[in-house]
Structures are given as structure tokens and as C-alpha cells.
Amino acid sequence: MQLVSMKEILTDAFKNKYAVGQFNINNLEWVKSILKVAQENRSPAILGVSGGTVPHMAGCKTIHDVVIGVGNYQKTDVPIVLHLDHGKTKQACIEAIDAGFSSVMFDGSHLPFEENLQVTREIVEYAK
């Protein structure tokens, strides 16, 4: 299974007028179930990972490898996004990018606006 970008999945959804669900994952069973239902319904899906889930599931690389492993095992061939949802730090976003997540969302709402903007720019440049 290969992950796709958020842009790819949402561009098609907008063009063809359908919604794409994001489902937060917390363990292996959730990953298996979400990918199974996405495949059965031939529906793209976004697997969301919160900051609290990262240490619970042994880090971004482990999460990525579990999602890919389950997807391959279950022969998932619908578009899937692995998304870090509300990454609170630049480092959290970088770790997700380096691990192979296909999408990250930096939540700098706790920072002053100018600092939020600067960190967001740095993450975008790193992701390129």
C-alpha cells in the first residue's frame, strides 16, 4: 500500500463532490478496522494521529510501519492519507514527515502569530 497526499485525496473529492472521513487511530485494531471498511466501501480515508497517540503507539515510524503493514496485509488499494493532526511542535511535524506520514498539520495556536507563521514556514520548507 502506498500513502497519498492530502492534496491528492481532497482535490478528487472536491472535483467529484464527495466527503472524505478522517478517523483517528489509537491502536492496531483501529487501523485494521478503518482500512477494512475503506476498502470494502472503495472509499478514500484519512488516518489521523494525535500527539498523544504518538508515544502510545511507540513513535511516528512505528505508526507508519503499522499502517503500511496492515494495508499491505489487507490488500488495501484505495487512497489513504496518514496525517499528523494538530502537531504542537516543529519537531513533532518533522518526525512525522521523516517517518513517511503523507500529511502534517502544525497547530501553532499557542504561539504569538508571528512565531506561528515563522514555524509554519519552516515546516513547509522542510516538507518540500
mmCIF file of C-alpha atoms in Angstrom:
data_model
loop_
_atom_site.group_PDB
_atom_site.id
_atom_site.type_symbol
_atom_site.label_atom_id
_atom_site.label_comp_id
_atom_site.label_asym_id
_atom_site.label_seq_id
_atom_site.Cartn_x
_atom_site.Cartn_y
_atom_site.Cartn_z
ATOM 1 C CA MET A 1 0.000 0.000 0.000
ATOM 2 C CA GLN A 2 1.203 3.471 -0.818
ATOM 3 C CA LEU A 3 0.055 6.582 1.023
ATOM 4 C CA VAL A 4 -1.226 9.577 -0.931
ATOM 5 C CA SER A 5 -1.068 13.279 -0.176
ATOM 6 C CA MET A 6 -3.901 15.191 1.417
ATOM 7 C CA LYS A 7 -3.958 17.443 -1.657
ATOM 8 C CA GLU A 8 -4.487 14.478 -3.959
ATOM 9 C CA ILE A 9 -7.297 12.968 -1.939
ATOM 10 C CA LEU A 10 -9.153 16.251 -1.344
ATOM 11 C CA THR A 11 -8.751 17.537 -4.902
ATOM 12 C CA ASP A 12 -10.536 14.447 -6.203
ATOM 13 C CA ALA A 13 -13.197 14.696 -3.503
ATOM 14 C CA PHE A 14 -13.882 18.343 -4.360
ATOM 15 C CA LYS A 15 -13.962 17.640 -8.093
ATOM 16 C CA ASN A 16 -16.327 14.692 -7.708
ATOM 17 C CA LYS A 17 -18.395 16.172 -4.855
ATOM 18 C CA TYR A 18 -17.865 13.673 -2.047
ATOM 19 C CA ALA A 19 -16.565 13.833 1.510
ATOM 20 C CA VAL A 20 -13.518 12.050 2.897
ATOM 21 C CA GLY A 21 -13.638 10.926 6.503
ATOM 22 C CA GLN A 22 -10.764 11.355 8.926
ATOM 23 C CA PHE A 23 -10.607 8.697 11.591
ATOM 24 C CA ASN A 24 -8.170 8.972 14.468
ATOM 25 C CA ILE A 25 -6.241 5.789 15.089
ATOM 26 C CA ASN A 26 -5.126 4.664 18.535
ATOM 27 C CA ASN A 27 -4.010 1.063 18.083
ATOM 28 C CA LEU A 28 -3.610 -1.813 15.653
ATOM 29 C CA GLU A 29 -7.273 -2.809 15.812
ATOM 30 C CA TRP A 30 -8.433 0.661 14.776
ATOM 31 C CA VAL A 31 -6.016 0.672 11.828
ATOM 32 C CA LYS A 32 -7.242 -2.745 10.695
ATOM 33 C CA SER A 33 -10.905 -1.787 11.010
ATOM 34 C CA ILE A 34 -10.666 1.574 9.274
ATOM 35 C CA LEU A 35 -8.654 0.203 6.356
ATOM 36 C CA LYS A 36 -11.029 -2.775 6.047
ATOM 37 C CA VAL A 37 -14.121 -0.562 5.859
ATOM 38 C CA ALA A 38 -12.432 1.900 3.479
ATOM 39 C CA GLN A 39 -11.544 -0.976 1.175
ATOM 40 C CA GLU A 40 -14.995 -2.584 1.374
ATOM 41 C CA ASN A 41 -16.633 0.727 0.501
ATOM 42 C CA ARG A 42 -14.000 1.678 -2.085
ATOM 43 C CA SER A 43 -13.683 4.943 -0.194
ATOM 44 C CA PRO A 44 -10.552 7.020 0.415
ATOM 45 C CA ALA A 45 -9.803 7.696 4.074
ATOM 46 C CA ILE A 46 -7.605 9.852 6.267
ATOM 47 C CA LEU A 47 -5.978 8.161 9.249
ATOM 48 C CA GLY A 48 -5.443 10.862 11.859
ATOM 49 C CA VAL A 49 -2.789 10.640 14.545
ATOM 50 C CA SER A 50 -2.945 12.932 17.562
ATOM 51 C CA GLY A 51 0.048 13.996 19.586
ATOM 52 C CA GLY A 52 -0.971 11.702 22.444
ATOM 53 C CA THR A 53 -1.163 8.711 20.139
ATOM 54 C CA VAL A 54 2.458 9.041 19.007
ATOM 55 C CA PRO A 55 4.047 7.851 22.280
ATOM 56 C CA HIS A 56 1.167 5.426 22.919
ATOM 57 C CA MET A 57 1.891 3.650 19.613
ATOM 58 C CA ALA A 58 5.699 3.796 20.017
ATOM 59 C CA GLY A 59 6.503 6.723 17.731
ATOM 60 C CA CYS A 60 5.794 8.004 14.248
ATOM 61 C CA LYS A 61 7.921 5.414 12.453
ATOM 62 C CA THR A 62 6.118 2.552 14.189
ATOM 63 C CA ILE A 63 2.736 4.086 13.366
ATOM 64 C CA HIS A 64 3.715 4.499 9.723
ATOM 65 C CA ASP A 65 5.014 0.937 9.503
ATOM 66 C CA VAL A 66 1.881 -0.477 11.162
ATOM 67 C CA VAL A 67 -0.386 1.376 8.720
ATOM 68 C CA ILE A 68 1.650 0.261 5.693
ATOM 69 C CA GLY A 69 1.945 -3.299 7.027
ATOM 70 C CA VAL A 70 -1.779 -3.632 7.700
ATOM 71 C CA GLY A 71 -2.611 -2.041 4.351
ATOM 72 C CA ASN A 72 -0.368 -4.495 2.528
ATOM 73 C CA TYR A 73 -1.680 -7.463 4.515
ATOM 74 C CA GLN A 74 -5.299 -6.497 3.822
ATOM 75 C CA LYS A 75 -4.513 -5.571 0.198
ATOM 76 C CA THR A 76 -5.774 -2.015 0.619
ATOM 77 C CA ASP A 77 -5.715 -0.230 -2.726
ATOM 78 C CA VAL A 78 -7.922 2.792 -2.059
ATOM 79 C CA PRO A 79 -6.252 6.173 -1.430
ATOM 80 C CA ILE A 80 -5.140 6.527 2.198
ATOM 81 C CA VAL A 81 -3.598 9.553 3.909
ATOM 82 C CA LEU A 82 -1.599 9.194 7.136
ATOM 83 C CA HIS A 83 -1.984 12.563 8.858
ATOM 84 C CA LEU A 84 -0.405 14.061 11.978
ATOM 85 C CA ASP A 85 -3.314 16.036 13.394
ATOM 86 C CA HIS A 86 -2.532 19.141 15.461
ATOM 87 C CA GLY A 87 1.227 18.663 15.793
ATOM 88 C CA LYS A 88 2.105 21.100 18.573
ATOM 89 C CA THR A 89 5.819 21.468 17.793
ATOM 90 C CA LYS A 90 8.064 21.800 14.792
ATOM 91 C CA GLN A 91 9.898 18.678 15.944
ATOM 92 C CA ALA A 92 6.681 16.634 16.066
ATOM 93 C CA CYS A 93 5.929 17.580 12.454
ATOM 94 C CA ILE A 94 9.482 16.831 11.328
ATOM 95 C CA GLU A 95 9.370 13.409 12.998
ATOM 96 C CA ALA A 96 6.104 12.600 11.182
ATOM 97 C CA ILE A 97 7.492 13.785 7.835
ATOM 98 C CA ASP A 98 10.692 11.784 8.315
ATOM 99 C CA ALA A 99 8.671 8.694 9.261
ATOM 100 C CA GLY A 100 6.717 8.847 5.990
ATOM 101 C CA PHE A 101 3.431 10.477 7.006
ATOM 102 C CA SER A 102 1.802 11.912 3.888
ATOM 103 C CA SER A 103 0.315 14.908 5.719
ATOM 104 C CA VAL A 104 1.024 17.014 8.795
ATOM 105 C CA MET A 105 -0.892 19.835 10.393
ATOM 106 C CA PHE A 106 1.064 22.178 12.620
ATOM 107 C CA ASP A 107 -1.045 23.730 15.358
ATOM 108 C CA GLY A 108 0.773 26.847 16.442
ATOM 109 C CA SER A 109 -2.294 28.415 18.039
ATOM 110 C CA HIS A 110 -0.470 28.523 21.381
ATOM 111 C CA LEU A 111 2.232 30.793 19.883
ATOM 112 C CA PRO A 112 2.186 34.501 19.068
ATOM 113 C CA PHE A 113 1.046 34.992 15.467
ATOM 114 C CA GLU A 114 4.442 35.939 14.012
ATOM 115 C CA GLU A 115 6.155 32.951 15.641
ATOM 116 C CA ASN A 116 3.357 30.643 14.497
ATOM 117 C CA LEU A 117 3.793 31.921 10.944
ATOM 118 C CA GLN A 118 7.589 31.513 11.041
ATOM 119 C CA VAL A 119 7.452 27.926 12.368
ATOM 120 C CA THR A 120 4.766 27.057 9.816
ATOM 121 C CA ARG A 121 7.003 28.365 7.024
ATOM 122 C CA GLU A 122 9.940 26.326 8.331
ATOM 123 C CA ILE A 123 7.851 23.147 8.390
ATOM 124 C CA VAL A 124 6.593 23.782 4.844
ATOM 125 C CA GLU A 125 10.154 24.265 3.611
ATOM 126 C CA TYR A 126 11.304 21.109 5.386
ATOM 127 C CA ALA A 127 8.443 19.116 3.883
ATOM 128 C CA LYS A 128 9.395 20.193 0.357
#
